[in-house]
Short mmCIF file of C-alpha atoms in Angstrom, two decimals:
data_model
loop_
_atom_site.label_atom_id
_atom_site.label_comp_id
_atom_site.label_asym_id
_atom_site.label_seq_id
_atom_site.Cartn_x
_atom_site.Cartn_y
_atom_site.Cartn_z
CA UNK A 961 -5.84 19.18 6.45
CA UNK A 962 -4.32 16.16 8.10
CA UNK A 963 -2.58 13.03 6.85
CA UNK A 964 -2.21 12.52 3.13
CA UNK A 965 -4.58 14.20 0.70
CA UNK A 966 -5.06 13.54 -3.00
CA UNK A 967 -6.88 15.43 -5.72
CA UNK A 968 -8.90 14.82 -7.71
CA UNK A 969 -10.69 11.88 -6.17
CA UNK A 970 -12.14 10.80 -9.50
CA UNK A 971 -10.88 11.49 -13.01
CA UNK A 972 -12.18 10.47 -16.41
CA UNK A 973 -9.97 11.25 -19.36
CA UNK A 974 -9.58 10.42 -23.00
CA UNK A 975 -6.47 8.84 -24.41
CA UNK A 976 -5.26 12.12 -25.89
CA UNK A 977 -5.75 14.22 -22.76
CA UNK A 978 -3.10 15.52 -20.38
CA UNK A 979 -3.93 15.63 -16.70
CA UNK A 980 -2.11 15.67 -13.37
CA UNK A 981 -2.74 13.99 -10.05
CA UNK A 982 -1.74 15.83 -6.90
CA UNK A 983 -0.71 14.50 -3.52
CA UNK A 984 0.10 16.45 -0.38
CA UNK A 985 1.28 15.06 2.94
CA UNK A 986 0.88 16.96 6.21
CA UNK A 987 2.89 14.51 8.34
CA UNK A 988 6.38 15.97 8.00
CA UNK A 989 7.59 12.83 6.23
CA UNK A 990 10.63 12.72 3.95
CA UNK A 991 9.57 10.03 1.48
CA UNK A 992 6.60 9.86 -0.89
CA UNK A 993 5.32 7.14 -3.17
CA UNK A 994 2.97 6.54 -6.09
CA UNK A 995 1.18 3.20 -6.34
CA UNK A 996 -1.22 1.77 -8.89
CA UNK A 997 -3.95 -0.59 -7.71
CA UNK A 998 -5.83 -2.59 -10.31
CA UNK A 999 -8.53 -5.14 -9.58
CA UNK A 1000 -7.22 -8.54 -8.43
CA UNK A 1001 -3.59 -7.37 -8.55
CA UNK A 1002 -1.22 -6.40 -5.75
CA UNK A 1003 -0.35 -2.80 -5.20
CA UNK A 1004 2.24 -1.86 -7.80
CA UNK A 1005 4.92 0.56 -6.69
CA UNK A 1006 5.48 3.12 -9.43
CA UNK A 1007 7.78 5.81 -8.04
CA UNK A 1008 9.55 6.62 -4.81
CA UNK A 1009 10.90 10.00 -3.82
CA UNK A 1010 13.16 10.27 -0.82
CA UNK A 1011 14.36 13.71 0.26
CA UNK A 1012 12.86 15.00 -3.00
CA UNK A 1013 15.05 12.78 -5.16
CA UNK A 1014 13.61 9.93 -7.18
CA UNK A 1015 15.07 6.69 -5.86
CA UNK A 1016 12.83 4.17 -7.56
CA UNK A 1017 11.23 3.92 -10.95
CA UNK A 1018 9.78 0.49 -11.53
CA UNK A 1019 9.80 0.33 -15.30
CA UNK A 1020 6.82 2.61 -15.51
CA UNK A 1021 5.85 3.73 -19.04
CA UNK A 1022 6.94 7.23 -19.93
CA UNK A 1023 3.31 8.34 -20.27
CA UNK A 1024 3.48 8.63 -16.46
CA UNK A 1025 5.76 11.41 -15.28
CA UNK A 1026 6.28 12.15 -11.58
CA UNK A 1027 7.29 15.46 -10.04
CA UNK A 1028 8.28 16.19 -6.47
CA UNK A 1029 8.84 19.95 -5.98
CA UNK A 1030 9.29 19.62 -2.21
CA UNK A 1031 8.96 17.04 0.54
CA UNK A 1032 5.26 17.73 1.03
CA UNK A 1033 4.01 17.60 -2.55
CA UNK A 1034 4.02 14.94 -5.22
CA UNK A 1035 2.48 15.04 -8.68
CA UNK A 1036 1.84 12.43 -11.33
CA UNK A 1037 1.53 13.89 -14.81
CA UNK A 1038 -0.46 11.81 -17.25
CA UNK A 1039 -0.48 11.97 -21.05
CA UNK A 1040 -1.67 9.71 -23.86
CA UNK A 1041 -2.83 7.04 -21.45
CA UNK A 1042 -4.30 3.71 -22.44
CA UNK A 1043 -7.54 2.11 -21.21
CA UNK A 1044 -5.49 -0.46 -19.25
CA UNK A 1045 -4.14 2.43 -17.17
CA UNK A 1046 -7.56 2.75 -15.55
CA UNK A 1047 -7.02 2.01 -11.86
CA UNK A 1048 -6.89 3.49 -8.38
CA UNK A 1049 -3.75 5.60 -7.97
CA UNK A 1050 -2.58 5.86 -4.40
CA UNK A 1051 -0.08 8.22 -2.90
CA UNK A 1052 1.71 7.36 0.34
CA UNK A 1053 4.32 8.91 2.59
CA UNK A 1054 6.68 7.68 5.28
CA UNK A 1055 9.49 8.91 7.48
CA UNK A 1056 12.69 7.15 6.51
CA UNK A 1057 15.60 7.67 8.93
CA UNK A 1058 18.28 7.23 6.30
CA UNK A 1059 16.40 8.81 3.42
CA UNK A 1060 16.65 5.48 1.67
CA UNK A 1061 12.99 5.38 0.78
CA UNK A 1062 11.49 2.31 2.45
CA UNK A 1063 11.34 0.28 5.62
CA UNK A 1064 8.89 2.18 7.80
CA UNK A 1065 5.14 2.21 7.77
CA UNK A 1066 3.52 4.10 4.94
CA UNK A 1067 0.46 6.26 5.27
CA UNK A 1068 -1.87 6.35 2.29
CA UNK A 1069 -4.01 9.02 0.79
CA UNK A 1070 -7.61 8.30 -0.29
CA UNK A 1071 -6.58 7.67 -3.89
CA UNK A 1072 -7.65 8.93 -7.30
CA UNK A 1073 -9.96 6.64 -9.26
CA UNK A 1074 -8.82 7.07 -12.88
CA UNK A 1075 -10.84 5.96 -15.88
CA UNK A 1076 -9.31 6.19 -19.35
CA UNK A 1077 -11.80 6.05 -22.19
CA UNK B 844 7.71 -16.52 -7.56
CA UNK B 845 5.78 -13.67 -6.00
CA UNK B 846 7.57 -11.66 -3.37
CA UNK B 847 4.62 -11.81 -0.99
CA UNK B 848 1.87 -14.42 -1.16
CA UNK B 849 -1.50 -14.42 0.49
CA UNK B 850 -4.54 -16.61 0.10
CA UNK B 851 -6.99 -14.36 -1.74
CA UNK B 852 -9.95 -15.94 0.02
CA UNK B 853 -12.67 -15.07 0.52
CA UNK B 854 -12.41 -16.06 4.15
CA UNK B 855 -15.69 -16.16 6.05
CA UNK B 856 -15.95 -16.43 9.82
CA UNK B 857 -18.92 -16.03 12.16
CA UNK B 858 -19.10 -13.02 14.44
CA UNK B 859 -17.12 -13.60 17.62
CA UNK B 860 -14.78 -16.18 16.07
CA UNK B 861 -11.05 -15.88 15.47
CA UNK B 862 -10.01 -14.94 11.95
CA UNK B 863 -6.56 -16.14 10.88
CA UNK B 864 -4.83 -14.49 7.93
CA UNK B 865 -1.56 -15.80 6.56
CA UNK B 866 1.27 -14.43 4.48
CA UNK B 867 4.55 -15.87 3.19
CA UNK B 868 7.44 -13.96 1.68
CA UNK B 869 10.40 -14.91 -0.45
CA UNK B 870 13.19 -12.52 0.58
CA UNK B 871 15.03 -13.86 3.64
CA UNK B 872 16.54 -10.43 4.15
CA UNK B 873 13.15 -8.84 4.78
CA UNK B 874 13.18 -6.74 7.90
CA UNK B 875 9.79 -5.14 8.46
CA UNK B 876 6.33 -6.62 8.18
CA UNK B 877 3.02 -4.80 8.05
CA UNK B 878 -0.66 -5.58 7.95
CA UNK B 879 -2.98 -3.11 6.27
CA UNK B 880 -6.77 -3.18 6.15
CA UNK B 881 -8.54 -1.91 3.06
CA UNK B 882 -12.28 -1.40 2.93
CA UNK B 883 -13.92 -1.54 -0.47
CA UNK B 884 -13.30 1.69 -2.37
CA UNK B 885 -10.97 3.04 0.32
CA UNK B 886 -7.21 3.28 0.70
CA UNK B 887 -5.16 0.89 2.86
CA UNK B 888 -4.77 1.76 6.54
CA UNK B 889 -2.03 0.36 8.75
CA UNK B 890 -3.28 -1.83 11.59
CA UNK B 891 -0.16 -3.70 12.76
CA UNK B 892 3.55 -3.86 12.19
CA UNK B 893 6.12 -6.32 13.51
CA UNK B 894 9.89 -6.44 13.26
CA UNK B 895 10.94 -9.27 15.59
CA UNK B 896 10.15 -12.97 15.72
CA UNK B 897 7.24 -13.88 17.95
CA UNK B 898 3.88 -12.35 18.70
CA UNK B 899 2.78 -8.76 18.97
CA UNK B 900 -0.63 -7.96 20.37
CA UNK B 901 -2.70 -4.81 19.97
CA UNK B 902 -6.26 -5.04 21.22
CA UNK B 903 -8.08 -7.75 19.27
CA UNK B 904 -5.22 -8.06 16.78
CA UNK B 905 -2.14 -10.28 17.10
CA UNK B 906 0.65 -10.36 14.53
CA UNK B 907 2.92 -13.39 14.48
CA UNK B 908 6.28 -13.51 12.75
CA UNK B 909 8.46 -16.52 12.03
CA UNK B 910 11.49 -15.45 10.00
CA UNK B 911 12.89 -18.97 9.76
CA UNK B 912 9.71 -20.09 7.99
CA UNK B 913 9.30 -16.74 6.21
CA UNK B 914 5.79 -16.53 7.50
CA UNK B 915 3.74 -13.75 9.05
CA UNK B 916 0.16 -14.00 10.21
CA UNK B 917 -2.59 -11.85 11.64
CA UNK B 918 -5.15 -13.12 14.13
CA UNK B 919 -8.32 -11.17 14.79
CA UNK B 920 -10.08 -12.23 17.97
CA UNK B 921 -13.80 -11.67 18.61
CA UNK B 922 -14.32 -10.83 14.93
CA UNK B 923 -16.89 -8.13 14.21
CA UNK B 924 -18.83 -7.40 11.01
CA UNK B 925 -16.85 -4.14 10.83
CA UNK B 926 -13.70 -6.23 10.37
CA UNK B 927 -15.00 -7.30 6.94
CA UNK B 928 -12.39 -5.95 4.53
CA UNK B 929 -9.37 -6.96 2.49
CA UNK B 930 -6.21 -7.43 4.53
CA UNK B 931 -2.91 -6.67 2.83
CA UNK B 932 0.39 -8.07 3.98
CA UNK B 933 3.43 -5.90 3.22
CA UNK B 934 7.11 -6.74 3.57
CA UNK B 935 10.19 -4.59 3.18
CA UNK B 936 13.49 -5.84 1.91
CA UNK B 937 14.98 -4.19 -1.14
CA UNK B 938 11.62 -2.63 -1.67
CA UNK B 939 8.18 -2.34 -0.13
CA UNK B 940 6.18 -5.35 -1.43
CA UNK B 941 2.47 -5.90 -0.98
CA UNK B 942 0.55 -9.13 -1.29
CA UNK B 943 -2.69 -9.28 -3.26
CA UNK B 944 -4.70 -9.31 -0.05
CA UNK B 945 -7.15 -11.67 1.65
CA UNK B 946 -10.83 -10.80 1.62
CA UNK B 947 -12.44 -11.36 5.02
CA UNK B 948 -16.18 -11.48 5.66
CA UNK B 949 -17.48 -11.64 9.22
CA UNK B 950 -20.98 -13.04 9.24
CA UNK B 951 -23.34 -11.60 11.90
#
């Protein structure tokens, strides 16, 4: 595997389900990100992990719960989602010299297309 | 005011022409500027980055940065149908901000 991988690529879930999205980066980077991309809207930064510590949480509803067990893996746990949460969820990674969490180019995974019924 | 603004387009240019994509940003302290290309249904891929005022060329692509005007642009020379995609401008300051993207169609 190379680059940034995400699983699953497609997910359909009901509002009462619990599911998790997985991201793995094979680039040796020290920062990882979750983004949400909805139609006609800019990429929305959800969470940033730098050196495995969460450094950014952009007022994301608590039904989204991130987990970063190590610098190569990032999860997004989902529960009791709403239909408006249907979107493309993108994971990205970057190498930040200061561990601050932004500034250098980010490499994206292929995304998970989530549909909430 | 949006952090990063782009004309959503769509922008249509004939094959072989120059495509010009523009982006303005609000944070004067922004330090790094990126252009990503996103094909329909795919994730963004980095095509250019620029940190200093002036032009930076890479093949058919030229990024131009003017910090005084808070303006960054991307020129694509000899446009090809394969360049048809959405182009996202991204700027870092306090955070990594993306614009909504400009849809480009290159007509054969």
